[in-house]
mmCIF file of C-alpha atoms in Angstrom:
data_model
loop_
_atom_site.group_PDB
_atom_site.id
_atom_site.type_symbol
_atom_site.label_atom_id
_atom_site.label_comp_id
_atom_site.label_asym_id
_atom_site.label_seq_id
_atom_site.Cartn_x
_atom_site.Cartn_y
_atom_site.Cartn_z
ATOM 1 C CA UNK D 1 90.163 360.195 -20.139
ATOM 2 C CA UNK D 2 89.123 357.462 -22.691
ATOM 3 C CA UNK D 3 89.133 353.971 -21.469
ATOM 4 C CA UNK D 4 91.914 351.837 -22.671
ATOM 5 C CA UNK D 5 90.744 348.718 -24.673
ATOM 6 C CA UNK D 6 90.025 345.603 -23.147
ATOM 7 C CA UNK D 7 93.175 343.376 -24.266
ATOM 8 C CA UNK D 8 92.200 339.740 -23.818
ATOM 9 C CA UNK D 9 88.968 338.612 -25.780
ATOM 10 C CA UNK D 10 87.207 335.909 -24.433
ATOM 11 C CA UNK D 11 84.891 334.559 -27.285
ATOM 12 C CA UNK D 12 81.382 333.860 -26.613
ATOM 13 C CA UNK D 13 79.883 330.501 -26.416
ATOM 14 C CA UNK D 14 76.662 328.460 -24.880
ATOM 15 C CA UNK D 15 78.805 326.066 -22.961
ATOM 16 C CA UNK D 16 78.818 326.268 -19.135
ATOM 17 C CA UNK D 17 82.489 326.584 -19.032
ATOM 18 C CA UNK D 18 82.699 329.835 -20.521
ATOM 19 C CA UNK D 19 81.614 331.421 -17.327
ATOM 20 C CA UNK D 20 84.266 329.506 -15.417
ATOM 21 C CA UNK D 21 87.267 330.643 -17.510
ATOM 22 C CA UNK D 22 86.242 334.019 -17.563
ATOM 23 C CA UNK D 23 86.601 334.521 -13.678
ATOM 24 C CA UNK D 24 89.937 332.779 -14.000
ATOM 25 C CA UNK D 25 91.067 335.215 -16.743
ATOM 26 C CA UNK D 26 89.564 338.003 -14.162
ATOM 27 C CA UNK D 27 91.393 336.618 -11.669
ATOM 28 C CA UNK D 28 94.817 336.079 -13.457
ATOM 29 C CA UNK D 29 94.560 339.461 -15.415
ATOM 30 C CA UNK D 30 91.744 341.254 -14.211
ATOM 31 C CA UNK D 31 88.394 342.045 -14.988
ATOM 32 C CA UNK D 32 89.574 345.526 -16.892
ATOM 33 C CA UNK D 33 91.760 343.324 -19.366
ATOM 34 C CA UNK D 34 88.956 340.763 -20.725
ATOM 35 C CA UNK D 35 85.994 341.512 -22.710
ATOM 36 C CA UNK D 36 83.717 339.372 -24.717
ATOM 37 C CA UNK D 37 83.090 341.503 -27.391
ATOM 38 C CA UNK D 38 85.755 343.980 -29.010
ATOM 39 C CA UNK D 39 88.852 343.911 -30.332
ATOM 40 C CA UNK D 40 92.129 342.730 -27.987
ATOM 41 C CA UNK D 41 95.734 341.108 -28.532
ATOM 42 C CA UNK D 42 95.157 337.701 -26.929
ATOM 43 C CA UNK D 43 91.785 335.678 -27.795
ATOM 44 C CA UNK D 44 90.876 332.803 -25.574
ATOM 45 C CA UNK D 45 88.002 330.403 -27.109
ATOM 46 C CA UNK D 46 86.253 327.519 -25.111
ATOM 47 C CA UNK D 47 85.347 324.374 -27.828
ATOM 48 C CA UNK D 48 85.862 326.442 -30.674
ATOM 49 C CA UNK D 49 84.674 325.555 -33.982
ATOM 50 C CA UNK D 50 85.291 326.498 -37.630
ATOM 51 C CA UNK D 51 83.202 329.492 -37.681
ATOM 52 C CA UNK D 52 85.427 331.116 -35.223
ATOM 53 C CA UNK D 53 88.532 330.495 -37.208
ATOM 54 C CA UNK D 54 88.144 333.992 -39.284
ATOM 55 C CA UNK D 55 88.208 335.490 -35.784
ATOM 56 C CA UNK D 56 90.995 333.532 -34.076
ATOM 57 C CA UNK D 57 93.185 334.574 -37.149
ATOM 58 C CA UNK D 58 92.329 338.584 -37.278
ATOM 59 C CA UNK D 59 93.160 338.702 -33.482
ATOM 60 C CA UNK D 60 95.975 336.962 -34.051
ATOM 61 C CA UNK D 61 97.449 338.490 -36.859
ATOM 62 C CA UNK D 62 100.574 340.965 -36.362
ATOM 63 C CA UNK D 63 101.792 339.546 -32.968
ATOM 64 C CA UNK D 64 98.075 338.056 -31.031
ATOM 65 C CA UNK D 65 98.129 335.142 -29.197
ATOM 66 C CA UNK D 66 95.216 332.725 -28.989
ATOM 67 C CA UNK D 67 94.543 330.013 -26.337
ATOM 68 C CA UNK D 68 92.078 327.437 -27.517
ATOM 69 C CA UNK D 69 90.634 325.094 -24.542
ATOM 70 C CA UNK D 70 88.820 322.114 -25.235
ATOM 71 C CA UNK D 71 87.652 320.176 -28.153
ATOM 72 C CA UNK D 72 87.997 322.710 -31.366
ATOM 73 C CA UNK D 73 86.619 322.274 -34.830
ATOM 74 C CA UNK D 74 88.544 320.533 -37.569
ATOM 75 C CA UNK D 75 89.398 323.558 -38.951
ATOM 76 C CA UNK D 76 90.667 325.354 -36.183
ATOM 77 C CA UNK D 77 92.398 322.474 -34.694
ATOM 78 C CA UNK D 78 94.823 322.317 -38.352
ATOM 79 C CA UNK D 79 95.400 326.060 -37.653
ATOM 80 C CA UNK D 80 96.531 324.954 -34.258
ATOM 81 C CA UNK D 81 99.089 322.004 -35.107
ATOM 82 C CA UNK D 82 96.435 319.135 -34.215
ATOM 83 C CA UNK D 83 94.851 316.656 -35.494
ATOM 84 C CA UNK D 84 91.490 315.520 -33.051
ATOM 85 C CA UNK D 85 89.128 312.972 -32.445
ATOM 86 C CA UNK D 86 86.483 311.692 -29.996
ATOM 87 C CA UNK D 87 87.105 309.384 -26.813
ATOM 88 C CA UNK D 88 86.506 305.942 -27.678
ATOM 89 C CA UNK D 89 85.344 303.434 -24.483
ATOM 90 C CA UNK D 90 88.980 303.220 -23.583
ATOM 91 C CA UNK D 91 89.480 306.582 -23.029
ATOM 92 C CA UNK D 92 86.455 307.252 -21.309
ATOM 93 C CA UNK D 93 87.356 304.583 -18.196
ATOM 94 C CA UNK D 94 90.661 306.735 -18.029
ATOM 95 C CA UNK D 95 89.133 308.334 -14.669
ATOM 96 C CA UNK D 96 88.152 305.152 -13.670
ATOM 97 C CA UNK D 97 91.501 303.583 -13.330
ATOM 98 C CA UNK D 98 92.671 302.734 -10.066
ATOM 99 C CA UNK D 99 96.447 302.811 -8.880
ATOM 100 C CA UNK D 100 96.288 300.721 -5.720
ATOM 101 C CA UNK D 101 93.044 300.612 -4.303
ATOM 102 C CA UNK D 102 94.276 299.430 -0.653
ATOM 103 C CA UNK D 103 96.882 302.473 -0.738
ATOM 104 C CA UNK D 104 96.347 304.994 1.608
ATOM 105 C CA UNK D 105 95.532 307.120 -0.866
ATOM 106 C CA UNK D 106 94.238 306.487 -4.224
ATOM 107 C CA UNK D 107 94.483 307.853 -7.931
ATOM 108 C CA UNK D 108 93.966 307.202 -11.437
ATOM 109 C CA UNK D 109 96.488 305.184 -13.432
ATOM 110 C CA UNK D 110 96.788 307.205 -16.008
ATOM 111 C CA UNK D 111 98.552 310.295 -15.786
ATOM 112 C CA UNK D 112 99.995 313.459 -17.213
ATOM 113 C CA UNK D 113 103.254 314.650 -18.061
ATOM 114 C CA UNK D 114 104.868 317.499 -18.474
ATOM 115 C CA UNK D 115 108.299 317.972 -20.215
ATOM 116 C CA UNK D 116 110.568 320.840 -19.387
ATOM 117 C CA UNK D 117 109.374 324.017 -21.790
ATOM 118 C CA UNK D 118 110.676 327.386 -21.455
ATOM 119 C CA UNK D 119 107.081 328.244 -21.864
ATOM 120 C CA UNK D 120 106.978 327.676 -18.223
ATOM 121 C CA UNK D 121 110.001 330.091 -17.268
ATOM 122 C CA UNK D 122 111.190 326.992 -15.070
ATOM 123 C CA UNK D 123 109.910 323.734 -14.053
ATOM 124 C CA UNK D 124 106.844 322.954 -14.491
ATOM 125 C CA UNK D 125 104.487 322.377 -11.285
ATOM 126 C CA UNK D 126 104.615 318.507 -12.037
ATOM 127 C CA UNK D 127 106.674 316.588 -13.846
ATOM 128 C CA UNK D 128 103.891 313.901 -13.559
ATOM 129 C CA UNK D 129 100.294 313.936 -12.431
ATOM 130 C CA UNK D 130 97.688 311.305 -12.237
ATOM 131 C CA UNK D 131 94.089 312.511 -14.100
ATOM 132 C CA UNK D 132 92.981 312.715 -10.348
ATOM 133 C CA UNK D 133 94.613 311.763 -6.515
ATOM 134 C CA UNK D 134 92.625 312.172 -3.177
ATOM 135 C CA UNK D 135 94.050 311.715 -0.159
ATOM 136 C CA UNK D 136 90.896 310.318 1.777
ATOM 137 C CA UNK D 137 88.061 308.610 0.177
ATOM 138 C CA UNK D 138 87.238 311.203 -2.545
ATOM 139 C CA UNK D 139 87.262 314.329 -1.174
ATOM 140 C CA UNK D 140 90.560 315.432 -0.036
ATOM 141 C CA UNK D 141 93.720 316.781 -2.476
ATOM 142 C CA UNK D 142 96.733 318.450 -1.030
ATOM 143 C CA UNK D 143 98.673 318.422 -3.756
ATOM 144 C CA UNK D 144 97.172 321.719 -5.963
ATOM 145 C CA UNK D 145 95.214 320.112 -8.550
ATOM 146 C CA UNK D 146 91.820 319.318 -9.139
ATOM 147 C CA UNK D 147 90.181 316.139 -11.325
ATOM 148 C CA UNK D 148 90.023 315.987 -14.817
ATOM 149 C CA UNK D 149 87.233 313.896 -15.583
ATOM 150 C CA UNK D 150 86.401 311.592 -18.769
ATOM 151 C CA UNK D 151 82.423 312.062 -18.666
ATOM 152 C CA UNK D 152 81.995 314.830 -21.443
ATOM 153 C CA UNK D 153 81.915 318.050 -18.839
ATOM 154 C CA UNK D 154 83.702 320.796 -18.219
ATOM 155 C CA UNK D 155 86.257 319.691 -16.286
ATOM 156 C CA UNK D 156 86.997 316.474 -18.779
ATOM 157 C CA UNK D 157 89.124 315.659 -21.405
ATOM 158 C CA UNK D 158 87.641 317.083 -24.391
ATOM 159 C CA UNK D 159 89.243 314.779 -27.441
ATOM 160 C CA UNK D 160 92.211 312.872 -28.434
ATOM 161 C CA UNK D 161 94.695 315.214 -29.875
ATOM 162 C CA UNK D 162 98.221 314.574 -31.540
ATOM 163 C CA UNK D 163 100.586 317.294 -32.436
ATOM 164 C CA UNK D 164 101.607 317.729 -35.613
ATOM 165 C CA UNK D 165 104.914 318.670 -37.137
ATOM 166 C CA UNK D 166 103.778 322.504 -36.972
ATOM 167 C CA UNK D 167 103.037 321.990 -32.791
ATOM 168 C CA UNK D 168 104.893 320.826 -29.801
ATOM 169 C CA UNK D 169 103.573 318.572 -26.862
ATOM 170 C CA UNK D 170 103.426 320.716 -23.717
ATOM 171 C CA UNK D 171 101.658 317.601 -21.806
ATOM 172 C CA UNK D 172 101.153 313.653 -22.721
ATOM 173 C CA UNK D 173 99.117 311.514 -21.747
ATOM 174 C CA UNK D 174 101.474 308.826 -20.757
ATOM 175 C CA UNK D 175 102.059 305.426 -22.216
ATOM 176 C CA UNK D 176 99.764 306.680 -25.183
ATOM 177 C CA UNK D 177 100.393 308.917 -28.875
ATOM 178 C CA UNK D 178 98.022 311.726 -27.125
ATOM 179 C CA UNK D 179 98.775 314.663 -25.852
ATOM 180 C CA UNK D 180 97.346 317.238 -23.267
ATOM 181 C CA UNK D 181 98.538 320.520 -24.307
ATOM 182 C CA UNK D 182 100.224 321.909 -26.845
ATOM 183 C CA UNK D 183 101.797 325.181 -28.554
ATOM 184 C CA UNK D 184 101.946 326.157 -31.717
ATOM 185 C CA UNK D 185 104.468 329.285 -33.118
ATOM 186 C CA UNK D 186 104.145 330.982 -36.399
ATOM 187 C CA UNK D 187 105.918 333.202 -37.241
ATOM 188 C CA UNK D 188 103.731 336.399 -36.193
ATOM 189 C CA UNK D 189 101.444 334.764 -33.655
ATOM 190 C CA UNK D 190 101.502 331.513 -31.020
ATOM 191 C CA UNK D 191 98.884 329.434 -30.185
ATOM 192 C CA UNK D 192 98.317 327.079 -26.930
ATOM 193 C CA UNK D 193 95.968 324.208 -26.728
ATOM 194 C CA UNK D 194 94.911 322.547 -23.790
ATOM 195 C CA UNK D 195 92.350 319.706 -23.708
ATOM 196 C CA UNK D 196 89.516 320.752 -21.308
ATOM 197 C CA UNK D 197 86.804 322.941 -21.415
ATOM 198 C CA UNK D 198 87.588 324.902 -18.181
ATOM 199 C CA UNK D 199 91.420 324.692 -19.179
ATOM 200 C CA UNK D 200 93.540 323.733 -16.122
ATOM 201 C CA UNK D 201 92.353 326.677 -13.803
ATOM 202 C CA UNK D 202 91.727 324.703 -10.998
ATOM 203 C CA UNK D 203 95.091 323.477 -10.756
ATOM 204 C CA UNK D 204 98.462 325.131 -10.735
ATOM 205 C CA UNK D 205 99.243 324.214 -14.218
ATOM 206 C CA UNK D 206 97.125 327.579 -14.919
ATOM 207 C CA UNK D 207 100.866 329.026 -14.631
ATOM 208 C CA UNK D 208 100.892 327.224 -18.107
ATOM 209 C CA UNK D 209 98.364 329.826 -19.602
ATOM 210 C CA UNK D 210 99.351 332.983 -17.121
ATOM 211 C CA UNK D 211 103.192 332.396 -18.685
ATOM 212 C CA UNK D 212 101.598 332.368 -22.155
ATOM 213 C CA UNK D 213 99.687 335.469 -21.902
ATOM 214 C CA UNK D 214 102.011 337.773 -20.017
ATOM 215 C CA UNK D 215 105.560 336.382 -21.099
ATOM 216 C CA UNK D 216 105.915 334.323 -24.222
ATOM 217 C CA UNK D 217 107.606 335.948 -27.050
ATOM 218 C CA UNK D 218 107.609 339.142 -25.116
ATOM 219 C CA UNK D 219 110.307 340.164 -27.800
ATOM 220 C CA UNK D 220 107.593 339.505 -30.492
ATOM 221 C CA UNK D 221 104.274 339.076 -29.569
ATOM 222 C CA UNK D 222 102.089 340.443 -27.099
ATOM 223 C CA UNK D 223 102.235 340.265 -23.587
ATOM 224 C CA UNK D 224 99.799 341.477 -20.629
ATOM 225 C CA UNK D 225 100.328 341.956 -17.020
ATOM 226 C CA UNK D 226 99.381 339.213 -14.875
ATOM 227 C CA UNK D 227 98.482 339.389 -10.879
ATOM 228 C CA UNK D 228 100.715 337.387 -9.143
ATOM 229 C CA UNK D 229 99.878 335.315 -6.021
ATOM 230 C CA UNK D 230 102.639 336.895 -3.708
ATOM 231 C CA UNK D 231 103.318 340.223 -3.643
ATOM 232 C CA UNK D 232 106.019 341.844 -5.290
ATOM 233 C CA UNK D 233 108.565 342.103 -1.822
ATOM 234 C CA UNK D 234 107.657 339.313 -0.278
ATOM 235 C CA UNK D 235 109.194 335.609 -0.825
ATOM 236 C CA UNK D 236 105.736 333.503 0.374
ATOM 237 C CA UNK D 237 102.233 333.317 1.796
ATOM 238 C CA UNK D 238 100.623 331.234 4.408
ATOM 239 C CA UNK D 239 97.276 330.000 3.932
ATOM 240 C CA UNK D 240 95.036 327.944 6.638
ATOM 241 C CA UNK D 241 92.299 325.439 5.803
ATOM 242 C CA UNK D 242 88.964 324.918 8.154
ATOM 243 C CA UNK D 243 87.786 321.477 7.442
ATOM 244 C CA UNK D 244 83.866 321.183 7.362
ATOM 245 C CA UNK D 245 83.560 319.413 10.801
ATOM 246 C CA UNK D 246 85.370 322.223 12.700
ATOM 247 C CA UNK D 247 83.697 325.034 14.147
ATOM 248 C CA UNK D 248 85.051 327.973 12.916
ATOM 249 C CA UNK D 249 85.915 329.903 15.800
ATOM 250 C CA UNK D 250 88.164 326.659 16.936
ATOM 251 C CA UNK D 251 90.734 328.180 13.960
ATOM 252 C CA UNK D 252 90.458 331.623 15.613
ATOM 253 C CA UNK D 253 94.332 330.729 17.598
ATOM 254 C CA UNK D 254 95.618 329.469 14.174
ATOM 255 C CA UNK D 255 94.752 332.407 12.373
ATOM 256 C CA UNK D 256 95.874 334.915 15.281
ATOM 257 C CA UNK D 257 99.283 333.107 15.094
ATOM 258 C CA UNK D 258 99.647 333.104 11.138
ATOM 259 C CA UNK D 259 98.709 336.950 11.444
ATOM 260 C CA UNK D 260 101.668 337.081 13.845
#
């Protein structure tokens, strides 16, 4: 039998983050769903710039999705409803910014939100969410997301972005005209922006780009299978954690009663 075409193209680029969203789109949809070269219905594009607009637009065309993370081109972030520009000193202390350094736990001052968007099919994960919260010193999170930094990697905030009258704000940045994420609709395609290089994959706001892919539109536009985290039949998992200073077979009557 032939092999069925790859349907998510992941477009190739030098940056290190590339490599990271790529497992996460393996993960989410599977490695026999992505390619980086070919055609598909859904194109993903770390930093794009104008070059890659003629390609975000044939992939999109008739009922494509694209999902654009980080800082795009001028270009390319018109065609997406923004309008960008680069992190001034301000901006660049954002992960800096302390809460309540005495608190027993600490976290950034600045924070994220997220209105209610059917693009979520629900609530969102977090109404609110500080750039960053540990939970001791700064290595512990329990609450499912990781840091987004302000120091020009992967895992930072790429640009300053407003929405414009053709986009909608997905996530803010609070107390500021910025915004996080976004989504545009036209009227035969839908793009989503999201202001990071890696995207949110290490966080549960990649629901945000697993929704996008696999429902949005579905009546419309294209839509791909996505893995889900619990299989179908069964209402939850449980998970266990080893913390470094444990010796691992002290976990061994944890896990025997979790396998119970």
């Amino acid at each position: 039998m032939p092999k069925a075409p790859a349907q998510i193209v992941l477009l190739p680029a030098s940056a290190d983050a590339v490599a990271m969203v790529a497992a996460a789109l393996q993960r989410s949809f599977s490695a026999a769903q992505l390619t980086m070269q070919g055609v598909g219905q859904v194109v993903v594009a770390v930093d794009p710039d104008d070059d890659s607009l003629p390609v975000l637009r044939r992939i999109t065309e008739n009922g494509g999705k694209a999902v654009l993370f980080g800082r795009p081109g001028p270009a390319v972030a018109a065609w997406a409803g923004l309008s960008v520009s680069a992190l001034g000193p301000e901006e660049s202390a954002w992960d800096r910014l302390h809460l309540d350094p005495a608190a027993a736990w600490d976290a950034s001052s600045v924070r994220l939100l997220y209105p209610p968007d059917p693009l979520w099919r629900g609530a969102p994960p977090y109404a609110e969410r500080p750039l960053w919260r540990f939970d001791f010193t700064d290595e512990w999170n329990n609450l499912g997301y990781g840091r987004i930094r302000t120091d020009g990697g992967p895992f930072a905030l790429a640009c300053l972005a407003e929405a414009t009258a053709d986009a909608r704000v997905i996530a803010a940045i609070a107390e500021s005209p910025w915004c996080y994420a976004s989504l545009r609709d036209a009227a035969d395609h839908s793009v989503l922006w999201v202001g990071r290089a890696v995207g949110p994959l290490d966080s549960q706001e990649w629901r945000l780009v697993e929704r996008f892919i696999a429902d949005w539109r579905a009546e419309d536009l294209a839509c791909l299978p996505c893995l889900e985290d619990v299989p179908f039949g069964y209402d939850a998992t449980v998970t266990m954690r080893l913390d470094c200073d444990q010796d691992i077979s002290s976990a061994r009557p944890l896990f025997d009663l979790y396998r119970e």
